[in-house]
Amino acid sequence: NGSQPPLDIDSLATVNGSQPPLDIDSLATVVMPGVDISNLNETTPQYRALEWLAYKDPRALAIDDNATELLERFSLVTFYYSFGGDSLPNLNTWSRWLTILSHCDWSGLYCDEDGRVTTSLNLEGYLVGRIPSEIGHLQQLTTLELTYMKFSGPIPSEIGHLQQLRRLFLHNNELSGPIPSEIGHLQQLEDLYLWENSFSGPIPSEIGHLQQLRSLYLFRNKFSGPIPSEIGHLQQLEDLHLADNELSGPIPSEIGQLQQLYELGLGENKLSGPIPSEILHLRQLDYLSLGGNMFSGPIPSEIGNLQQLRWLSLGSNKLSGPIPSEIGHLQQLWSLELGKNELSGPIPSEIGHLQQLTTLELQNNIGLTGTVPVEVGQLESIKEADFYNTSLTGGL
């Protein structure tokens, strides 16, 4: 049916009448304009919310008393019934909900001085259900946090109406389907956390419209297809985590435009091609994880540019050729994971410069030859070193 248009809540106060709605039909014309409620099943969260507001709400709002409060109250009561509030009435999540109190005083909600839900909607607890399309009515929302629960189904396209949103946290649920393209309307968004769900399909190119974004966490889903080149537009981005998906193809060179990037996690996908030199000029990187893919070709010598790096994971790929001596420039490095590749030649003695190194993984590179350098053996910080199934001699 497509996305419902956002309501002009400032115009709702012009609805005629000064008495509380006496029936569901009069209320529906305000909060669900254009919807024929005769086709609405009486067990749906929307119908039950209408019924509660019309007949049971102790606040007994008149249609023209406070249009904003009425519309938001309807949206939030729909939430309550969508997430089983009536079956779990004693759950702390629902403390103070469906009472005479203003919705601004219900648990998990914070309002501005105008009485709109602006600062936060944060529900917690073991809740089951779907995010209703009525989320789109909370047009002044800046934080939406619905995490560590059992929400399923898609993100409704009406999420795109929340154009003041700065933080969207939906991680650790059972949400599925594609990310709606309407996500690109959230141009104030700074943090987007969708990890640990079952989202699928491509990462939409519209994500490139989120040019205020600082953190993008999409790992542990089922996203497929290429990483969109439009991700290079997110030049405020500091953390980009896309690991544990089914992404394929090369890393787009446009990622090299993300000069503020601090963490880049692309591991455990189906990415291929060479490691692009562009990402080796992201000099703020602290964390780089490309392991568990199908990258091929050499480890570029430009790896030595990343002198802030503390974690480098390139294991379980098809990388070949020598370990570049420039790795010795990474003197902040704690963990170096190069195992399960097709690397060859000696270990460069420059690895002995990595005085902070605690983990060195070179296993399953049968082409590595020669003796483990003395300088590596003298690294006092090493706690774990793995040379299994190589042609190296000696040890630590």
Tab-separated table of C-alpha atoms in Angstrom:
chain	number	residue	atom	x	y	z
A	1	ASN	CA	0.000	0.000	0.000
A	2	GLY	CA	3.011	2.312	0.318
A	3	SER	CA	3.924	4.852	2.893
A	4	GLN	CA	1.236	7.023	4.445
A	5	PRO	CA	1.959	10.767	4.066
A	6	PRO	CA	2.951	12.560	7.271
A	7	LEU	CA	0.119	14.363	8.968
A	8	ASP	CA	0.189	18.134	9.285
A	9	ILE	CA	-0.369	18.134	13.021
A	10	ASP	CA	-0.664	21.917	13.193
A	11	SER	CA	-3.770	21.775	11.008
A	12	LEU	CA	-5.574	19.186	13.136
A	13	ALA	CA	-6.775	21.800	15.627
A	14	THR	CA	-9.101	23.174	12.949
A	15	VAL	CA	-11.305	20.065	13.144
A	16	ASN	CA	-14.783	21.127	14.252
A	17	GLY	CA	-16.076	20.202	17.662
A	18	SER	CA	-15.059	20.922	21.213
A	19	GLN	CA	-16.245	17.764	22.942
A	20	PRO	CA	-14.252	14.554	23.459
A	21	PRO	CA	-14.884	12.126	20.597
A	22	LEU	CA	-18.000	10.092	21.312
A	23	ASP	CA	-17.253	7.384	18.793
A	24	ILE	CA	-14.356	5.834	17.001
A	25	ASP	CA	-15.359	7.270	13.621
A	26	SER	CA	-14.956	10.894	14.711
A	27	LEU	CA	-11.594	10.154	16.272
A	28	ALA	CA	-10.411	8.222	13.210
A	29	THR	CA	-11.034	11.202	10.943
A	30	VAL	CA	-8.391	13.052	12.961
A	31	VAL	CA	-5.697	10.446	13.620
A	32	MET	CA	-6.223	8.175	10.591
A	33	PRO	CA	-7.472	10.473	7.813
A	34	GLY	CA	-8.291	8.710	4.583
A	35	VAL	CA	-8.519	5.281	6.254
A	36	ASP	CA	-11.831	3.428	6.056
A	37	ILE	CA	-11.983	1.955	9.535
A	38	SER	CA	-14.897	-0.264	8.543
A	39	ASN	CA	-12.200	-2.398	6.923
A	40	LEU	CA	-10.091	-2.364	10.082
A	41	ASN	CA	-10.116	-5.570	12.087
A	42	GLU	CA	-11.213	-4.888	15.657
A	43	THR	CA	-8.276	-6.883	17.029
A	44	THR	CA	-5.626	-4.718	15.347
A	45	PRO	CA	-3.492	-2.446	17.534
A	46	GLN	CA	-4.802	0.569	15.589
A	47	TYR	CA	-8.471	-0.201	16.256
A	48	ARG	CA	-7.803	-0.984	19.896
A	49	ALA	CA	-5.945	2.323	20.255
A	50	LEU	CA	-8.895	4.173	18.729
A	51	GLU	CA	-11.257	2.368	21.076
A	52	TRP	CA	-9.166	3.208	24.137
A	53	LEU	CA	-8.844	6.892	23.237
A	54	ALA	CA	-12.549	7.232	22.391
A	55	TYR	CA	-14.044	5.429	25.369
A	56	LYS	CA	-11.462	4.580	28.042
A	57	ASP	CA	-8.815	7.305	28.193
A	58	PRO	CA	-9.227	8.975	31.615
A	59	ARG	CA	-7.607	12.100	30.149
A	60	ALA	CA	-10.655	12.461	27.827
A	61	LEU	CA	-9.015	14.766	25.312
A	62	ALA	CA	-11.253	16.827	23.099
A	63	ILE	CA	-10.470	16.664	19.399
A	64	ASP	CA	-9.502	20.317	19.287
A	65	ASP	CA	-7.960	20.661	22.765
A	66	ASN	CA	-4.450	19.620	21.840
A	67	ALA	CA	-4.149	18.071	18.392
A	68	THR	CA	-0.472	17.200	18.858
A	69	GLU	CA	-1.110	15.379	22.107
A	70	LEU	CA	-4.059	13.489	20.650
A	71	LEU	CA	-2.128	12.311	17.605
A	72	GLU	CA	0.936	11.285	19.576
A	73	ARG	CA	-1.178	9.611	22.236
A	74	PHE	CA	-2.862	7.556	19.501
A	75	SER	CA	0.527	6.571	18.052
A	76	LEU	CA	1.888	5.519	21.431
A	77	VAL	CA	-1.206	3.546	22.434
A	78	THR	CA	-0.866	1.741	19.098
A	79	PHE	CA	2.700	0.932	20.156
A	80	TYR	CA	1.401	-0.413	23.449
A	81	TYR	CA	-0.980	-2.832	21.780
A	82	SER	CA	1.496	-3.728	18.997
A	83	PHE	CA	4.031	-4.886	21.573
A	84	GLY	CA	1.699	-6.817	23.851
A	85	GLY	CA	1.351	-4.200	26.547
A	86	ASP	CA	-2.083	-5.510	27.499
A	87	SER	CA	-0.747	-9.046	27.983
A	88	LEU	CA	2.208	-7.847	30.072
A	89	PRO	CA	0.633	-4.954	31.988
A	90	ASN	CA	2.965	-5.189	34.976
A	91	LEU	CA	6.161	-4.999	32.935
A	92	ASN	CA	8.277	-1.983	33.929
A	93	THR	CA	8.272	-0.956	30.272
A	94	TRP	CA	4.629	0.038	30.567
A	95	SER	CA	4.861	1.833	33.895
A	96	ARG	CA	2.437	4.788	33.879
A	97	TRP	CA	1.221	4.024	30.325
A	98	LEU	CA	-2.505	4.266	29.527
A	99	THR	CA	-3.198	6.435	32.557
A	100	ILE	CA	-4.572	9.925	33.039
A	101	LEU	CA	-1.011	11.255	32.873
A	102	SER	CA	0.257	13.112	29.839
A	103	HIS	CA	2.148	10.735	27.557
A	104	CYS	CA	5.231	12.831	28.388
A	105	ASP	CA	5.110	11.216	31.849
A	106	TRP	CA	4.891	7.636	30.596
A	107	SER	CA	7.998	5.537	31.151
A	108	GLY	CA	10.616	5.670	28.396
A	109	LEU	CA	9.364	8.972	26.950
A	110	TYR	CA	10.889	12.421	27.138
A	111	CYS	CA	9.227	15.551	25.780
A	112	ASP	CA	10.228	19.123	25.093
A	113	GLU	CA	8.521	22.141	26.591
A	114	ASP	CA	5.844	21.991	23.896
A	115	GLY	CA	4.739	18.532	24.992
A	116	ARG	CA	5.978	16.669	21.922
A	117	VAL	CA	7.883	13.387	22.093
A	118	THR	CA	11.193	14.862	21.030
A	119	THR	CA	14.088	13.693	23.142
A	120	SER	CA	13.563	9.956	23.294
A	121	LEU	CA	11.307	6.962	22.881
A	122	ASN	CA	13.125	4.146	24.618
A	123	LEU	CA	11.263	0.904	25.262
A	124	GLU	CA	12.998	-1.934	27.022
A	125	GLY	CA	12.065	-5.391	28.193
A	126	TYR	CA	11.122	-8.660	26.545
A	127	LEU	CA	8.692	-7.298	23.977
A	128	VAL	CA	7.338	-9.093	20.907
A	129	GLY	CA	5.680	-7.476	17.911
A	130	ARG	CA	6.149	-5.292	14.863
A	131	ILE	CA	7.026	-1.628	14.653
A	132	PRO	CA	3.739	0.007	13.569
A	133	SER	CA	3.564	2.535	10.758
A	134	GLU	CA	2.211	5.057	13.280
A	135	ILE	CA	5.828	5.651	14.314
A	136	GLY	CA	5.773	8.197	11.493
A	137	HIS	CA	3.412	10.467	13.479
A	138	LEU	CA	6.086	11.240	16.102
A	139	GLN	CA	7.566	13.833	13.801
A	140	GLN	CA	9.691	15.657	16.375
A	141	LEU	CA	11.413	12.530	17.668
A	142	THR	CA	15.209	12.842	17.923
A	143	THR	CA	16.026	9.452	19.501
A	144	LEU	CA	14.290	6.134	18.848
A	145	GLU	CA	15.670	3.216	20.824
A	146	LEU	CA	13.988	-0.209	20.610
A	147	THR	CA	16.773	-2.698	21.332
A	148	TYR	CA	17.462	-6.183	22.722
A	149	MET	CA	13.914	-7.390	22.208
A	150	LYS	CA	11.945	-9.641	19.850
A	151	PHE	CA	10.667	-7.142	17.315
A	152	SER	CA	10.137	-8.749	13.907
A	153	GLY	CA	9.054	-7.775	10.426
A	154	PRO	CA	10.292	-4.795	8.424
A	155	ILE	CA	11.129	-1.247	9.358
A	156	PRO	CA	8.028	0.663	8.200
A	157	SER	CA	8.637	3.105	5.383
A	158	GLU	CA	7.024	5.805	7.550
A	159	ILE	CA	10.312	5.956	9.448
A	160	GLY	CA	11.255	8.465	6.759
A	161	HIS	CA	8.849	11.002	8.292
A	162	LEU	CA	11.076	11.371	11.377
A	163	GLN	CA	13.239	14.036	9.847
A	164	GLN	CA	14.489	15.374	13.192
A	165	LEU	CA	15.877	11.966	14.170
A	166	ARG	CA	19.510	11.927	15.262
A	167	ARG	CA	19.820	8.470	16.820
A	168	LEU	CA	18.107	5.303	15.542
A	169	PHE	CA	18.879	2.196	17.597
A	170	LEU	CA	17.071	-1.006	16.549
A	171	HIS	CA	19.855	-3.521	17.201
A	172	ASN	CA	19.477	-7.007	18.693
A	173	ASN	CA	16.003	-7.788	17.438
A	174	GLU	CA	14.544	-10.105	14.790
A	175	LEU	CA	13.748	-7.432	12.228
A	176	SER	CA	13.854	-8.517	8.578
A	177	GLY	CA	13.394	-7.397	5.006
A	178	PRO	CA	15.289	-4.592	3.297
A	179	ILE	CA	16.198	-1.246	4.781
A	180	PRO	CA	13.520	1.068	3.335
A	181	SER	CA	14.854	3.631	0.898
A	182	GLU	CA	13.040	6.272	2.976
A	183	ILE	CA	15.900	5.982	5.466
A	184	GLY	CA	17.611	8.499	3.183
A	185	HIS	CA	15.178	11.194	4.366
A	186	LEU	CA	16.719	11.191	7.856
A	187	GLN	CA	19.331	13.763	7.014
A	188	GLN	CA	19.919	14.790	10.636
A	189	LEU	CA	20.828	11.213	11.610
A	190	GLU	CA	24.139	10.804	13.432
A	191	ASP	CA	24.007	7.203	14.686
A	192	LEU	CA	22.347	4.223	12.948
A	193	TYR	CA	22.529	0.873	14.793
A	194	LEU	CA	20.776	-2.045	13.036
A	195	TRP	CA	23.169	-4.857	13.973
A	196	GLU	CA	22.110	-8.356	15.075
A	197	ASN	CA	18.896	-8.634	13.066
A	198	SER	CA	17.873	-10.505	9.891
A	199	PHE	CA	17.822	-7.632	7.402
A	200	SER	CA	18.422	-8.716	3.808
A	201	GLY	CA	18.793	-7.326	0.332
A	202	PRO	CA	21.202	-4.608	-0.712
A	203	ILE	CA	22.347	-1.710	1.425
A	204	PRO	CA	20.294	1.092	-0.180
A	205	SER	CA	22.212	3.753	-2.068
A	206	GLU	CA	20.048	6.341	-0.276
A	207	ILE	CA	22.197	5.771	2.786
A	208	GLY	CA	24.606	8.181	1.106
A	209	HIS	CA	22.163	11.017	1.903
A	210	LEU	CA	22.908	10.713	5.642
A	211	GLN	CA	25.777	13.136	5.551
A	212	GLN	CA	25.715	13.856	9.299
A	213	LEU	CA	26.216	10.174	10.106
A	214	ARG	CA	29.036	9.341	12.529
A	215	SER	CA	28.320	5.662	13.291
A	216	LEU	CA	26.884	3.012	10.949
A	217	TYR	CA	26.516	-0.469	12.453
A	218	LEU	CA	24.932	-3.056	10.129
A	219	PHE	CA	26.917	-6.156	11.099
A	220	ARG	CA	25.413	-9.637	11.678
A	221	ASN	CA	22.567	-9.405	9.217
A	222	LYS	CA	21.963	-10.921	5.766
A	223	PHE	CA	22.738	-7.968	3.530
A	224	SER	CA	23.911	-8.937	0.043
A	225	GLY	CA	25.248	-7.308	-3.082
A	226	PRO	CA	27.944	-4.662	-3.297
A	227	ILE	CA	28.839	-1.977	-0.794
A	228	PRO	CA	27.233	1.103	-2.390
A	229	SER	CA	29.721	3.664	-3.643
A	230	GLU	CA	27.472	6.372	-2.162
A	231	ILE	CA	28.859	5.427	1.234
A	232	GLY	CA	31.766	7.677	0.278
A	233	HIS	CA	29.454	10.689	0.794
A	234	LEU	CA	29.399	10.067	4.569
A	235	GLN	CA	32.419	12.184	5.270
A	236	GLN	CA	31.614	12.650	8.975
A	237	LEU	CA	31.651	8.876	9.495
A	238	GLU	CA	33.864	7.579	12.294
A	239	ASP	CA	32.703	3.944	12.662
A	240	LEU	CA	31.633	1.690	9.763
A	241	HIS	CA	30.797	-1.916	10.652
A	242	LEU	CA	29.355	-4.195	7.939
A	243	ALA	CA	30.834	-7.536	9.059
A	244	ASP	CA	29.021	-10.890	9.074
A	245	ASN	CA	26.790	-10.316	6.081
A	246	GLU	CA	26.779	-11.654	2.508
A	247	LEU	CA	28.226	-8.583	0.797
A	248	SER	CA	30.144	-9.227	-2.411
A	249	GLY	CA	32.321	-7.529	-4.982
A	250	PRO	CA	35.186	-5.125	-4.387
A	251	ILE	CA	35.501	-2.481	-1.717
A	252	PRO	CA	34.467	0.744	-3.478
A	253	SER	CA	37.353	3.163	-3.807
A	254	GLU	CA	35.028	5.902	-2.488
A	255	ILE	CA	35.595	4.566	1.040
A	256	GLY	CA	38.912	6.382	0.775
A	257	GLN	CA	36.951	9.647	1.096
A	258	LEU	CA	36.048	8.850	4.716
A	259	GLN	CA	38.980	10.677	6.244
A	260	GLN	CA	37.407	10.774	9.737
A	261	LEU	CA	37.047	6.985	9.841
A	262	TYR	CA	38.289	5.402	13.070
A	263	GLU	CA	36.962	1.843	12.723
A	264	LEU	CA	36.330	-0.144	9.514
A	265	GLY	CA	34.884	-3.638	9.938
A	266	LEU	CA	34.141	-5.585	6.735
A	267	GLY	CA	35.057	-9.099	7.871
A	268	GLU	CA	33.134	-12.322	7.228
A	269	ASN	CA	31.528	-11.386	3.912
A	270	LYS	CA	32.137	-12.432	0.281
A	271	LEU	CA	34.130	-9.389	-0.725
A	272	SER	CA	36.805	-9.865	-3.362
A	273	GLY	CA	39.457	-8.164	-5.439
A	274	PRO	CA	42.583	-6.435	-4.172
A	275	ILE	CA	42.802	-4.374	-1.002
A	276	PRO	CA	42.238	-0.899	-2.472
A	277	SER	CA	45.073	1.510	-1.841
A	278	GLU	CA	42.526	4.238	-1.065
A	279	ILE	CA	41.634	2.758	2.321
A	280	LEU	CA	45.323	2.664	3.223
A	281	HIS	CA	45.318	6.467	3.322
A	282	LEU	CA	42.709	6.624	6.100
A	283	ARG	CA	45.274	7.738	8.621
A	284	GLN	CA	42.857	7.937	11.571
A	285	LEU	CA	42.093	4.201	11.443
A	286	ASP	CA	42.451	2.405	14.754
A	287	TYR	CA	40.676	-0.828	13.701
A	288	LEU	CA	40.755	-2.498	10.263
A	289	SER	CA	39.089	-5.880	9.833
A	290	LEU	CA	38.926	-7.442	6.353
A	291	GLY	CA	39.268	-11.089	7.418
A	292	GLY	CA	37.028	-13.911	6.218
A	293	ASN	CA	36.553	-12.687	2.645
A	294	MET	CA	38.066	-13.521	-0.756
A	295	PHE	CA	40.546	-10.679	-1.141
A	296	SER	CA	43.489	-11.507	-3.387
A	297	GLY	CA	46.760	-10.004	-4.492
A	298	PRO	CA	49.514	-8.624	-2.267
A	299	ILE	CA	49.263	-6.774	1.008
A	300	PRO	CA	50.047	-3.242	-0.230
A	301	SER	CA	53.126	-1.579	1.168
A	302	GLU	CA	50.929	1.470	1.910
A	303	ILE	CA	49.682	-0.465	4.947
A	304	GLY	CA	52.506	1.310	6.733
A	305	ASN	CA	50.588	4.593	6.435
A	306	LEU	CA	48.097	3.493	9.114
A	307	GLN	CA	50.269	4.417	12.055
A	308	GLN	CA	47.348	4.775	14.500
A	309	LEU	CA	46.250	1.183	13.861
A	310	ARG	CA	45.889	-1.116	16.877
A	311	TRP	CA	43.984	-4.003	15.268
A	312	LEU	CA	44.695	-5.393	11.785
A	313	SER	CA	42.788	-8.481	10.642
A	314	LEU	CA	43.455	-9.760	7.098
A	315	GLY	CA	43.174	-13.503	7.838
A	316	SER	CA	41.166	-16.097	5.893
A	317	ASN	CA	41.512	-14.525	2.449
A	318	LYS	CA	43.560	-15.330	-0.673
A	319	LEU	CA	46.277	-12.750	-0.176
A	320	SER	CA	49.617	-13.676	-1.708
A	321	GLY	CA	53.181	-12.491	-1.910
A	322	PRO	CA	55.430	-11.316	0.917
A	323	ILE	CA	54.521	-9.650	4.174
A	324	PRO	CA	55.575	-6.037	3.519
A	325	SER	CA	58.300	-4.707	5.755
A	326	GLU	CA	56.291	-1.491	6.128
A	327	ILE	CA	54.092	-3.320	8.659
A	328	GLY	CA	56.900	-2.451	11.054
A	329	HIS	CA	55.690	1.178	10.977
A	330	LEU	CA	52.496	0.213	12.849
A	331	GLN	CA	54.001	0.710	16.270
A	332	GLN	CA	50.645	1.030	18.058
A	333	LEU	CA	49.537	-2.409	16.834
A	334	TRP	CA	48.173	-4.899	19.384
A	335	SER	CA	46.884	-7.627	17.066
A	336	LEU	CA	48.182	-8.735	13.650
A	337	GLU	CA	46.084	-11.467	12.014
A	338	LEU	CA	47.398	-12.731	8.660
A	339	GLY	CA	46.623	-16.452	9.003
A	340	LYS	CA	44.929	-18.633	6.359
A	341	ASN	CA	46.197	-16.850	3.246
A	342	GLU	CA	48.732	-17.665	0.515
A	343	LEU	CA	51.570	-15.485	1.798
A	344	SER	CA	55.139	-16.426	1.001
A	345	GLY	CA	58.719	-15.536	1.809
A	346	PRO	CA	60.309	-14.661	5.149
A	347	ILE	CA	58.832	-12.807	8.097
A	348	PRO	CA	60.265	-9.281	7.888
A	349	SER	CA	62.456	-8.464	10.868
A	350	GLU	CA	60.674	-5.088	11.082
A	351	ILE	CA	57.803	-6.847	12.870
A	352	GLY	CA	60.181	-6.717	15.822
A	353	HIS	CA	59.446	-2.950	15.998
A	354	LEU	CA	55.866	-3.659	17.135
A	355	GLN	CA	56.514	-3.325	20.857
A	356	GLN	CA	52.772	-3.279	21.744
A	357	LEU	CA	51.968	-6.507	19.841
A	358	THR	CA	50.131	-9.172	21.875
A	359	THR	CA	48.761	-11.406	19.059
A	360	LEU	CA	50.595	-12.579	15.921
A	361	GLU	CA	48.716	-15.022	13.673
A	362	LEU	CA	50.526	-16.369	10.595
A	363	GLN	CA	49.181	-19.943	10.558
A	364	ASN	CA	48.183	-21.788	7.376
A	365	ASN	CA	50.481	-19.859	5.045
A	366	ILE	CA	52.555	-22.769	3.793
A	367	GLY	CA	54.642	-20.443	1.614
A	368	LEU	CA	56.151	-18.593	4.582
A	369	THR	CA	59.775	-19.699	4.842
A	370	GLY	CA	62.972	-19.046	6.725
A	371	THR	CA	63.633	-18.596	10.389
A	372	VAL	CA	61.453	-16.572	12.745
A	373	PRO	CA	63.518	-13.384	13.183
A	374	VAL	CA	65.282	-12.874	16.495
A	375	GLU	CA	63.691	-9.440	16.717
A	376	VAL	CA	60.238	-11.021	16.729
A	377	GLY	CA	61.272	-13.453	19.410
A	378	GLN	CA	62.308	-10.548	21.623
A	379	LEU	CA	58.851	-8.952	21.681
A	380	GLU	CA	58.011	-9.115	25.375
A	381	SER	CA	54.364	-8.163	24.879
A	382	ILE	CA	53.491	-11.242	22.769
A	383	LYS	CA	50.910	-13.487	24.447
A	384	GLU	CA	49.774	-15.499	21.430
A	385	ALA	CA	51.768	-16.459	18.324
A	386	ASP	CA	50.603	-19.042	15.791
A	387	PHE	CA	52.944	-20.343	13.052
A	388	TYR	CA	51.113	-23.664	12.491
A	389	ASN	CA	51.223	-25.096	8.953
A	390	THR	CA	53.895	-22.752	7.629
A	391	SER	CA	57.427	-23.559	6.445
A	392	LEU	CA	58.981	-21.387	9.142
A	393	THR	CA	61.657	-22.706	11.451
A	394	GLY	CA	62.400	-21.654	14.984
A	395	GLY	CA	59.863	-19.965	17.226
A	396	LEU	CA	59.441	-17.499	20.076
